[in-house]
Every structure is written in C-alpha cells, then in structure tokens.
GROMACS .gro file of C-alpha atoms in nm:
model
  377
    1MET     CA    1  -0.507   2.185   2.232
    2LEU     CA    2  -0.717   1.963   2.460
    3ARG     CA    3  -0.945   1.873   2.170
    4LEU     CA    4  -0.641   1.783   1.960
    5LEU     CA    5  -0.499   1.573   2.245
    6SER     CA    6  -0.837   1.401   2.276
    7ALA     CA    7  -0.832   1.317   1.903
    8ILE     CA    8  -0.480   1.176   1.931
    9GLY     CA    9  -0.571   0.972   2.240
   10LEU     CA   10  -0.893   0.831   2.096
   11GLY     CA   11  -0.727   0.756   1.762
   12ALA     CA   12  -0.438   0.580   1.935
   13ALA     CA   13  -0.689   0.386   2.146
   14ALA     CA   14  -0.880   0.275   1.836
   15GLY     CA   15  -0.556   0.170   1.667
   16GLY     CA   16  -0.441  -0.009   1.981
   17LEU     CA   17  -0.768  -0.199   2.011
   18ILE     CA   18  -0.754  -0.306   1.645
   19GLY     CA   19  -0.389  -0.404   1.688
   20TRP     CA   20  -0.469  -0.610   1.998
   21ILE     CA   21  -0.754  -0.793   1.823
   22ALA     CA   22  -0.547  -0.851   1.510
   23THR     CA   23  -0.222  -0.959   1.675
   24GLY     CA   24  -0.296  -1.049   2.036
   25ASP     CA   25   0.010  -0.844   2.134
   26PRO     CA   26  -0.018  -0.758   2.506
   27ARG     CA   27   0.158  -0.428   2.442
   28TYR     CA   28  -0.141  -0.318   2.236
   29SER     CA   29  -0.372  -0.440   2.513
   30MET     CA   30  -0.203  -0.212   2.764
   31PHE     CA   31  -0.152   0.075   2.521
   32TRP     CA   32  -0.510   0.113   2.404
   33GLY     CA   33  -0.641   0.129   2.762
   34ILE     CA   34  -0.395   0.406   2.852
   35ALA     CA   35  -0.463   0.596   2.528
   36LEU     CA   36  -0.840   0.570   2.581
   37THR     CA   37  -0.807   0.712   2.932
   38ILE     CA   38  -0.599   1.004   2.805
   39GLY     CA   39  -0.840   1.068   2.517
   40LEU     CA   40  -1.147   1.066   2.743
   41LEU     CA   41  -0.986   1.285   3.009
   42ALA     CA   42  -0.868   1.535   2.747
   43GLY     CA   43  -1.210   1.532   2.582
   44THR     CA   44  -1.389   1.587   2.912
   45ALA     CA   45  -1.151   1.869   3.003
   46SER     CA   46  -1.208   2.022   2.660
   47VAL     CA   47  -1.586   2.015   2.708
   48PHE     CA   48  -1.568   2.182   3.048
   49THR     CA   49  -1.313   2.436   2.927
   50THR     CA   50  -1.543   2.526   2.641
   51SER     CA   51  -1.836   2.547   2.882
   52ARG     CA   52  -1.644   2.776   3.117
   53ARG     CA   53  -1.553   3.003   2.828
   54ALA     CA   54  -1.915   3.008   2.719
   55VAL     CA   55  -2.024   3.091   3.074
   56ALA     CA   56  -1.771   3.372   3.088
   57ALA     CA   57  -1.901   3.505   2.758
   58ALA     CA   58  -2.262   3.464   2.867
   59THR     CA   59  -2.206   3.651   3.195
   60ASP     CA   60  -2.018   3.934   3.025
   61PRO     CA   61  -2.161   4.263   3.163
   62THR     CA   62  -2.212   4.384   2.807
   63GLY     CA   63  -2.495   4.136   2.763
   64GLU     CA   64  -2.844   4.287   2.781
   65LEU     CA   65  -3.032   4.247   3.110
   66ALA     CA   66  -3.406   4.187   3.107
   67LEU     CA   67  -3.688   4.090   3.336
   68ALA     CA   68  -3.848   3.747   3.303
   69ARG     CA   69  -4.123   3.550   3.473
   70VAL     CA   70  -4.102   3.182   3.553
   71GLU     CA   71  -4.401   3.002   3.402
   72ARG     CA   72  -4.296   2.643   3.478
   73ILE     CA   73  -3.996   2.463   3.626
   74ARG     CA   74  -3.897   2.099   3.642
   75ARG     CA   75  -3.583   1.899   3.717
   76THR     CA   76  -3.417   1.696   3.442
   77GLY     CA   77  -3.279   1.437   3.685
   78MET     CA   78  -2.919   1.542   3.621
   79THR     CA   79  -2.713   1.688   3.903
   80ILE     CA   80  -2.361   1.831   3.925
   81ASN     CA   81  -2.211   1.853   4.274
   82ASP     CA   82  -2.561   1.783   4.409
   83GLN     CA   83  -2.699   2.089   4.225
   84PRO     CA   84  -2.992   1.999   3.995
   85GLN     CA   85  -3.024   2.087   3.631
   86CYS     CA   86  -3.366   2.243   3.575
   87VAL     CA   87  -3.578   2.323   3.273
   88LEU     CA   88  -3.752   2.659   3.303
   89VAL     CA   89  -4.022   2.802   3.079
   90LEU     CA   90  -3.969   3.180   3.091
   91THR     CA   91  -4.150   3.481   2.956
   92VAL     CA   92  -3.878   3.735   2.881
   93ALA     CA   93  -3.938   4.109   2.836
   94PRO     CA   94  -3.636   4.272   2.669
   95ARG     CA   95  -3.624   4.650   2.658
   96HIS     CA   96  -3.573   4.682   2.285
   97ARG     CA   97  -3.780   4.404   2.134
   98ALA     CA   98  -4.113   4.227   2.186
   99ALA     CA   99  -4.153   3.991   2.479
  100TYR     CA  100  -4.124   3.620   2.408
  101THR     CA  101  -4.142   3.282   2.580
  102THR     CA  102  -3.855   3.037   2.569
  103VAL     CA  103  -3.731   2.720   2.734
  104HIS     CA  104  -3.405   2.740   2.926
  105ARG     CA  105  -3.190   2.471   3.095
  106GLU     CA  106  -2.944   2.554   3.370
  107ILE     CA  107  -2.772   2.408   3.673
  108VAL     CA  108  -2.946   2.580   3.964
  109ASP     CA  109  -2.817   2.625   4.316
  110LEU     CA  110  -3.052   2.454   4.561
  111VAL     CA  111  -3.063   2.776   4.765
  112ALA     CA  112  -3.201   2.962   4.462
  113LEU     CA  113  -3.486   2.719   4.386
  114PRO     CA  114  -3.746   2.900   4.601
  115ARG     CA  115  -3.690   3.216   4.388
  116LEU     CA  116  -3.755   3.022   4.067
  117GLN     CA  117  -4.104   2.892   4.132
  118PRO     CA  118  -4.388   2.961   3.883
  119GLY     CA  119  -4.489   3.327   3.900
  120CYS     CA  120  -4.156   3.450   4.033
  121VAL     CA  121  -3.992   3.743   3.854
  122VAL     CA  122  -3.620   3.710   3.786
  123VAL     CA  123  -3.347   3.903   3.610
  124VAL     CA  124  -3.185   3.735   3.311
  125ARG     CA  125  -2.902   3.825   3.077
  126ARG     CA  126  -2.933   3.785   2.701
  127PRO     CA  127  -2.578   3.700   2.582
  128VAL     CA  128  -2.663   3.733   2.212
  129GLU     CA  129  -2.915   3.986   2.088
  130SER     CA  130  -3.015   3.770   1.791
  131LYS     CA  131  -3.088   3.461   2.002
  132ALA     CA  132  -3.357   3.377   2.253
  133ASN     CA  133  -3.108   3.225   2.498
  134VAL     CA  134  -3.085   3.371   2.846
  135VAL     CA  135  -2.882   3.314   3.160
  136LEU     CA  136  -3.027   3.358   3.509
  137VAL     CA  137  -2.879   3.646   3.709
  138MET     CA  138  -2.956   3.555   4.069
  139ASP     CA  139  -2.756   3.845   4.212
  140PRO     CA  140  -2.846   4.139   3.985
  141PRO     CA  141  -2.728   4.500   4.018
  142ASP     CA  142  -2.921   4.709   4.270
  143ASP     CA  143  -3.121   4.903   4.008
  144TRP     CA  144  -3.233   4.579   3.844
  145GLU     CA  145  -3.320   4.432   4.182
  146ARG     CA  146  -3.551   4.730   4.235
  147LEU     CA  147  -3.707   4.680   3.892
  148ARG     CA  148  -3.758   4.311   3.967
  149GLU     CA  149  -3.927   4.391   4.300
  150ALA     CA  150  -4.148   4.654   4.138
  151GLU     CA  151  -4.254   4.413   3.864
  152ARG     CA  152  -4.341   4.154   4.125
  153LEU     CA  153  -4.594   4.397   4.276
  154ARG     CA  154  -4.755   4.503   3.948
  155ALA     CA  155  -5.077   4.352   3.814
  156GLY     CA  156  -5.289   4.365   3.501
  157ALA     CA  157  -5.196   4.616   3.231
  158ASP     CA  158  -4.926   4.766   3.451
  159ARG     CA  159  -4.706   4.460   3.407
  160THR     CA  160  -4.385   4.497   3.208
  161ILE     CA  161  -4.385   4.122   3.142
  162PRO     CA  162  -4.701   4.025   2.950
  163LEU     CA  163  -4.895   3.707   3.001
  164ALA     CA  164  -4.730   3.404   2.842
  165ALA     CA  165  -5.035   3.347   2.622
  166THR     CA  166  -4.982   3.682   2.452
  167ALA     CA  167  -4.607   3.649   2.399
  168GLN     CA  168  -4.454   3.492   2.093
  169ALA     CA  169  -4.264   3.166   2.142
  170TRP     CA  170  -3.896   3.188   2.049
  171PRO     CA  171  -3.694   2.865   2.089
  172SER     CA  172  -3.351   2.893   2.245
  173GLU     CA  173  -3.048   2.771   2.056
  174PRO     CA  174  -2.882   2.447   2.178
  175GLU     CA  175  -2.726   2.498   2.520
  176THR     CA  176  -2.430   2.353   2.704
  177LEU     CA  177  -2.462   2.146   3.019
  178LEU     CA  178  -2.424   2.466   3.222
  179GLY     CA  179  -2.709   2.640   3.039
  180VAL     CA  180  -2.530   2.881   2.807
  181PRO     CA  181  -2.557   2.884   2.426
  182LYS     CA  182  -2.329   2.645   2.250
  183ALA     CA  183  -2.061   2.808   2.043
  184THR     CA  184  -2.118   2.793   1.670
  185SER     CA  185  -1.937   2.485   1.547
  186ASN     CA  186  -1.685   2.515   1.268
  187PRO     CA  187  -1.712   2.220   1.025
  188LEU     CA  188  -1.338   2.248   0.964
  189HIS     CA  189  -1.274   2.165   1.330
  190ALA     CA  190  -1.466   1.839   1.294
  191VAL     CA  191  -1.272   1.752   0.979
  192VAL     CA  192  -0.938   1.821   1.152
  193PHE     CA  193  -1.049   1.618   1.457
  194ALA     CA  194  -1.143   1.320   1.239
  195LEU     CA  195  -0.823   1.350   1.035
  196VAL     CA  196  -0.602   1.359   1.345
  197LEU     CA  197  -0.792   1.063   1.491
  198VAL     CA  198  -0.738   0.855   1.175
  199ILE     CA  199  -0.369   0.950   1.154
  200ALA     CA  200  -0.316   0.856   1.520
  201ALA     CA  201  -0.487   0.520   1.468
  202ALA     CA  202  -0.284   0.451   1.154
  203ALA     CA  203   0.044   0.545   1.325
  204THR     CA  204  -0.037   0.318   1.620
  205LEU     CA  205  -0.092   0.026   1.383
  206VAL     CA  206   0.240   0.065   1.198
  207PRO     CA  207   0.411  -0.221   1.391
  208ALA     CA  208   0.113  -0.447   1.315
  209TYR     CA  209   0.081  -0.375   0.944
  210GLY     CA  210   0.275  -0.688   0.850
  211THR     CA  211   0.065  -0.915   1.072
  212ILE     CA  212  -0.263  -0.761   0.960
  213GLY     CA  213  -0.162  -0.781   0.594
  214ARG     CA  214  -0.068  -1.148   0.626
  215SER     CA  215  -0.395  -1.226   0.802
  216ILE     CA  216  -0.601  -1.057   0.531
  217THR     CA  217  -0.407  -1.233   0.255
  218ALA     CA  218  -0.438  -1.573   0.424
  219ILE     CA  219  -0.811  -1.533   0.486
  220ALA     CA  220  -0.867  -1.417   0.128
  221ALA     CA  221  -0.678  -1.725   0.006
  222GLY     CA  222  -0.898  -1.951   0.221
  223ASP     CA  223  -0.605  -2.063   0.437
  224PRO     CA  224  -0.613  -1.864   0.767
  225ALA     CA  225  -0.346  -2.088   0.921
  226ALA     CA  226  -0.093  -1.954   0.669
  227ALA     CA  227  -0.089  -1.626   0.862
  228GLY     CA  228   0.068  -1.805   1.158
  229VAL     CA  229   0.431  -1.899   1.216
  230VAL     CA  230   0.453  -2.275   1.173
  231GLU     CA  231   0.220  -2.303   0.872
  232GLY     CA  232   0.324  -1.974   0.716
  233ASP     CA  233   0.603  -1.914   0.465
  234ARG     CA  234   0.835  -1.689   0.667
  235HIS     CA  235   1.054  -1.948   0.836
  236ASP     CA  236   1.378  -1.816   0.682
  237GLU     CA  237   1.283  -1.460   0.777
  238ILE     CA  238   1.209  -1.567   1.136
  239VAL     CA  239   1.536  -1.759   1.168
  240ASP     CA  240   1.728  -1.460   1.029
  241ALA     CA  241   1.567  -1.238   1.297
  242LEU     CA  242   1.668  -1.490   1.567
  243VAL     CA  243   2.023  -1.502   1.432
  244ARG     CA  244   2.044  -1.124   1.471
  245GLU     CA  245   1.915  -1.151   1.827
  246VAL     CA  246   2.159  -1.432   1.917
  247GLY     CA  247   2.451  -1.266   1.742
  248GLY     CA  248   2.548  -1.572   1.537
  249PRO     CA  249   2.411  -1.877   1.349
  250GLN     CA  250   2.501  -2.145   1.604
  251PHE     CA  251   2.185  -2.285   1.769
  252THR     CA  252   2.098  -2.599   1.963
  253SER     CA  253   1.730  -2.597   1.857
  254VAL     CA  254   1.468  -2.404   1.661
  255GLY     CA  255   1.097  -2.470   1.705
  256PHE     CA  256   0.804  -2.327   1.511
  257TYR     CA  257   0.461  -2.302   1.676
  258ASP     CA  258   0.127  -2.153   1.574
  259GLY     CA  259   0.195  -1.792   1.672
  260TYR     CA  260   0.560  -1.787   1.769
  261ALA     CA  261   0.901  -1.953   1.736
  262LEU     CA  262   1.138  -2.064   2.014
  263ALA     CA  263   1.510  -2.123   1.988
  264THR     CA  264   1.794  -2.221   2.218
  265ALA     CA  265   2.141  -2.086   2.148
  266PRO     CA  266   2.457  -1.969   2.328
  267SER     CA  267   2.412  -1.682   2.575
  268THR     CA  268   2.669  -1.491   2.373
  269PRO     CA  269   2.856  -1.597   2.056
  270GLY     CA  270   3.109  -1.866   2.152
  271ALA     CA  271   2.966  -1.928   2.500
  272LEU     CA  272   2.881  -2.279   2.621
  273THR     CA  273   2.587  -2.166   2.830
  274ILE     CA  274   2.252  -2.196   2.652
  275ASP     CA  275   1.970  -1.939   2.665
  276ASP     CA  276   1.613  -1.924   2.538
  277TYR     CA  277   1.513  -1.688   2.256
  278GLN     CA  278   1.165  -1.611   2.122
  279TYR     CA  279   1.017  -1.464   1.806
  280ARG     CA  280   0.664  -1.334   1.858
  281TYR     CA  281   0.453  -1.039   1.742
  282ASP     CA  282   0.712  -0.972   1.469
  283ARG     CA  283   0.990  -0.910   1.721
  284THR     CA  284   1.256  -1.115   1.898
  285GLU     CA  285   1.329  -1.145   2.269
  286HIS     CA  286   1.618  -1.287   2.470
  287GLN     CA  287   1.438  -1.469   2.752
  288GLY     CA  288   1.732  -1.579   2.965
  289PRO     CA  289   1.895  -1.911   3.061
  290GLU     CA  290   1.753  -2.239   2.933
  291LEU     CA  291   1.600  -2.431   3.223
  292ILE     CA  292   1.784  -2.755   3.143
  293GLN     CA  293   2.141  -2.703   3.024
  294PRO     CA  294   2.282  -2.974   2.789
  295ASP     CA  295   2.569  -3.190   2.920
  296ASP     CA  296   2.776  -3.120   2.608
  297PRO     CA  297   2.657  -2.791   2.453
  298ALA     CA  298   2.921  -2.792   2.180
  299ALA     CA  299   2.794  -3.128   2.050
  300GLU     CA  300   2.437  -2.993   2.028
  301LEU     CA  301   2.520  -2.684   1.821
  302PHE     CA  302   2.442  -2.664   1.449
  303ASP     CA  303   2.457  -2.389   1.191
  304VAL     CA  304   2.104  -2.273   1.109
  305THR     CA  305   2.221  -2.110   0.786
  306ALA     CA  306   2.296  -2.461   0.655
  307VAL     CA  307   1.937  -2.576   0.709
  308ASP     CA  308   1.668  -2.525   0.445
  309PHE     CA  309   1.374  -2.391   0.646
  310THR     CA  310   1.165  -2.335   0.334
  311GLN     CA  311   1.081  -2.708   0.346
  312VAL     CA  312   0.877  -2.675   0.667
  313ARG     CA  313   0.539  -2.675   0.493
  314GLU     CA  314   0.643  -2.975   0.282
  315LEU     CA  315   0.751  -3.160   0.596
  316ILE     CA  316   0.415  -3.087   0.758
  317ALA     CA  317   0.231  -3.224   0.454
  318ALA     CA  318   0.452  -3.534   0.454
  319ALA     CA  319   0.389  -3.588   0.826
  320GLN     CA  320   0.013  -3.561   0.770
  321HIS     CA  321   0.040  -3.824   0.496
  322GLU     CA  322   0.255  -4.057   0.710
  323SER     CA  323   0.030  -4.025   1.019
  324GLY     CA  324  -0.309  -4.011   0.848
  325ILE     CA  325  -0.398  -3.695   1.041
  326ALA     CA  326  -0.527  -3.478   0.759
  327ASP     CA  327  -0.661  -3.187   0.966
  328PRO     CA  328  -0.457  -3.146   1.285
  329GLU     CA  329  -0.563  -2.893   1.548
  330SER     CA  330  -0.203  -2.819   1.641
  331VAL     CA  331   0.126  -2.839   1.453
  332ILE     CA  332   0.479  -2.801   1.591
  333VAL     CA  333   0.801  -2.837   1.392
  334ARG     CA  334   1.128  -2.855   1.586
  335PHE     CA  335   1.484  -2.871   1.446
  336GLN     CA  336   1.775  -3.009   1.651
  337ARG     CA  337   2.052  -3.264   1.628
  338ALA     CA  338   1.966  -3.634   1.648
  339GLY     CA  339   1.997  -3.791   1.992
  340VAL     CA  340   2.230  -4.067   1.861
  341ALA     CA  341   2.497  -4.076   1.592
  342ASP     CA  342   2.429  -4.234   1.255
  343GLU     CA  343   2.647  -4.487   1.072
  344SER     CA  344   2.900  -4.217   0.984
  345GLY     CA  345   2.936  -4.126   1.349
  346SER     CA  346   2.778  -3.784   1.315
  347ARG     CA  347   2.454  -3.657   1.467
  348PRO     CA  348   2.260  -3.507   1.176
  349VAL     CA  349   2.012  -3.223   1.216
  350GLN     CA  350   1.658  -3.358   1.222
  351ALA     CA  351   1.313  -3.203   1.193
  352MET     CA  352   1.047  -3.345   1.423
  353VAL     CA  353   0.687  -3.270   1.323
  354LEU     CA  354   0.428  -3.303   1.601
  355LEU     CA  355   0.063  -3.329   1.500
  356ASP     CA  356  -0.228  -3.320   1.740
  357SER     CA  357  -0.599  -3.373   1.673
  358ALA     CA  358  -0.908  -3.429   1.885
  359TYR     CA  359  -0.867  -3.810   1.890
  360GLU     CA  360  -0.503  -3.881   1.811
  361ASP     CA  361  -0.156  -3.736   1.786
  362ALA     CA  362   0.157  -3.830   1.601
  363SER     CA  363   0.526  -3.749   1.578
  364VAL     CA  364   0.720  -3.788   1.252
  365THR     CA  365   1.095  -3.720   1.239
  366PHE     CA  366   1.272  -3.630   0.914
  367ASP     CA  367   1.632  -3.585   0.813
  368ALA     CA  368   1.660  -3.205   0.775
  369THR     CA  369   1.898  -3.240   0.482
  370THR     CA  370   1.737  -3.513   0.269
  371GLY     CA  371   1.377  -3.491   0.392
  372ALA     CA  372   1.370  -3.870   0.442
  373VAL     CA  373   1.152  -4.012   0.719
  374VAL     CA  374   1.369  -4.124   1.013
  375SER     CA  375   1.100  -4.237   1.253
  376ARG     CA  376   0.731  -4.209   1.331
  377SER     CA  377   0.524  -4.266   1.644
   0.00000   0.00000   0.00000
C-alpha cells in the first residue's frame, strides 16, 4: 500500500510540475510540492517497512546458525542514529556445507565494534540456505556462545573455521541498508508502479490538457502567441465563460491580455454596483468590487452577446498597420462604451488596441460594430 501511495504521489508530483511549467497555474505549483512530499515520505516508509520485514525474516530462529571469523572490517561512512554501517569480510563455516568467504554489510552498534575486529570469532545466521548472505548474531544462544568461545581458543588443524586462503569465495546477494538480503523483486510490481505513476500524472494534468494542446498546436504552427488569450482565437469562448460567472450578458468592460482576460460587470444581475471578474488558467473568478465605481453604471453597460469578438485578431492586425508597430512585445484589447456620445447621441461600444514595443507604443481605437478607426495616438 505504501509503495502504491508513493507511485500515486510521485506521479501526481510529476504531473503537477509539468502542469505548472506548461500553464503557470499557481495551484499546480503548490500541488506538485505537496504531492512530491507525500510520494517521498511514502516511498521512504515503504523502504524501511520492507527492510524491517527482511530483518524479521533474517532473524527468524529457523535460520541456520554458524561460526564465522572476521578477516577485515571497514566503515562505509554511512551512519544511522550515529551507528556506523560496516563492511566485513567473513569466513563462514556452516555445519552442512563447505566453509566460504563472503563480504557482508551491516549497521553495527558502536558497543559491538570491539568484538568485530580482525581475528574475532562471531556467530552468524544464514537466512537462506542457498545464499551466502549472513546476519551477525551478537547475542547468541548459550550453546553457541560456548562454541564461539571454544573456537576462539583453537589453533591449527583443530579450527572449525579454516583459513580464509583455503575457503572458497561466495559473493553475497544484494543487501538492504540494514544488512539483510534484498527480497527477490517481482517485475510485475515495477510495471504496476510505473503504470500507476503514469496514470496519476495523466489524471493530474486533465485540467491543463486544453492549455497544453493549444501550446503545442501554436508552436507547431510557428505562432506561439496564438496559445495566449489576446492573440488566440477563443475570445467568444472566454466571454461566454465570463457571462456564466457574471450571471448575465451586461458588462461595462472586457479586456483581453496575454494570459488572461478581465471584465467589469454588475455584482449580481440587475445590480448597479460593479465588480471585477477574471478568466485565467481556463477558469473564471469573481474578484470582488471594482476599485473605482462609475458615476452612472447603467450608462456604461452593454450587451456582450451583441459584440463580435471574433474580430479581435483582425483589429490587432489593423492597429499594427495604423501604428507601424509590426512586432509588438505586448498587446491589450479592451472593449467598453465610448467616453462621449456620437452624432446620434448614443455611446457606441469601442475596441481600444494597445501596442507596446521596446522603443514605442501606440493606442488605436475602433468602432466595435463597423471596425472603423475612431482615433489613434
């Protein structure tokens, strides 16, 4: 279960990181950090749980006990709770097979180090008969303690443990951090882990699929800016989403920017108090009261469903032609009623296109209905 949770956490973290890079959405930024923490904690817990189970299996009384002599010992530099991990070269003398030499790693209690110096005789347990791996038994049963002491006093041909030079080398299987044999890995487990990780990443990215798809399409078409809001082709879709958030089509302004759109509209349908609304990261948000309330809100309102927002890209191109700014660094298009009435006495809806480049900027205002240029500056 912990391994599965780790796969879900790491997959969600990978998806969150990709989503953050692709969209810039701060929710992904926060999410992937939390998911990564959960994945790492679960993975670490899984490793130690597996190690504890392996230790329990390795110290099972049914494992064969044997005498062994320490030939060499060195520290690896790793410590756990100030206890060093050591590498020991041992000559092991099992009762029912030929003696052999092997290399063993284990976390050793500092108090036990004097009993593990070269030449010392120790008792070990062989968890698996078919493997060379051993586990140190620093507190053996009384009969084995007597055998260990007797072996320590023997010399020459009387030794139970032969000289290392005469024993066959038998490498130990890979060991865990705690010095016990690693459990045999099941390839199916790795496949399931990878599959769960990929599914978690894919599920995390579901809200960003639209943004990522638009970015890929725009880059492939050689027009990365088309993936944004103002220079994209989703203006009607964005306005429709804002209408649903506002609860009606009456707005006082709609503005399109590089990565988002802003609108001002009644706090509730029919109200004469104006609030701010935002479209960003493919979702809308009601941001609260507009900082500067209009003197006559009713006169500022217009029906956004009567405006053709598909002309935004054409208006941008026309503004570039009128201003001579062919490659602006920033583009903003804002729709609102004209500040003064025209000859008919009405205040038509206008589209103001703001262009900004490294050396100059320009503002071109169009009639939102006819597309005619009203003013430029």
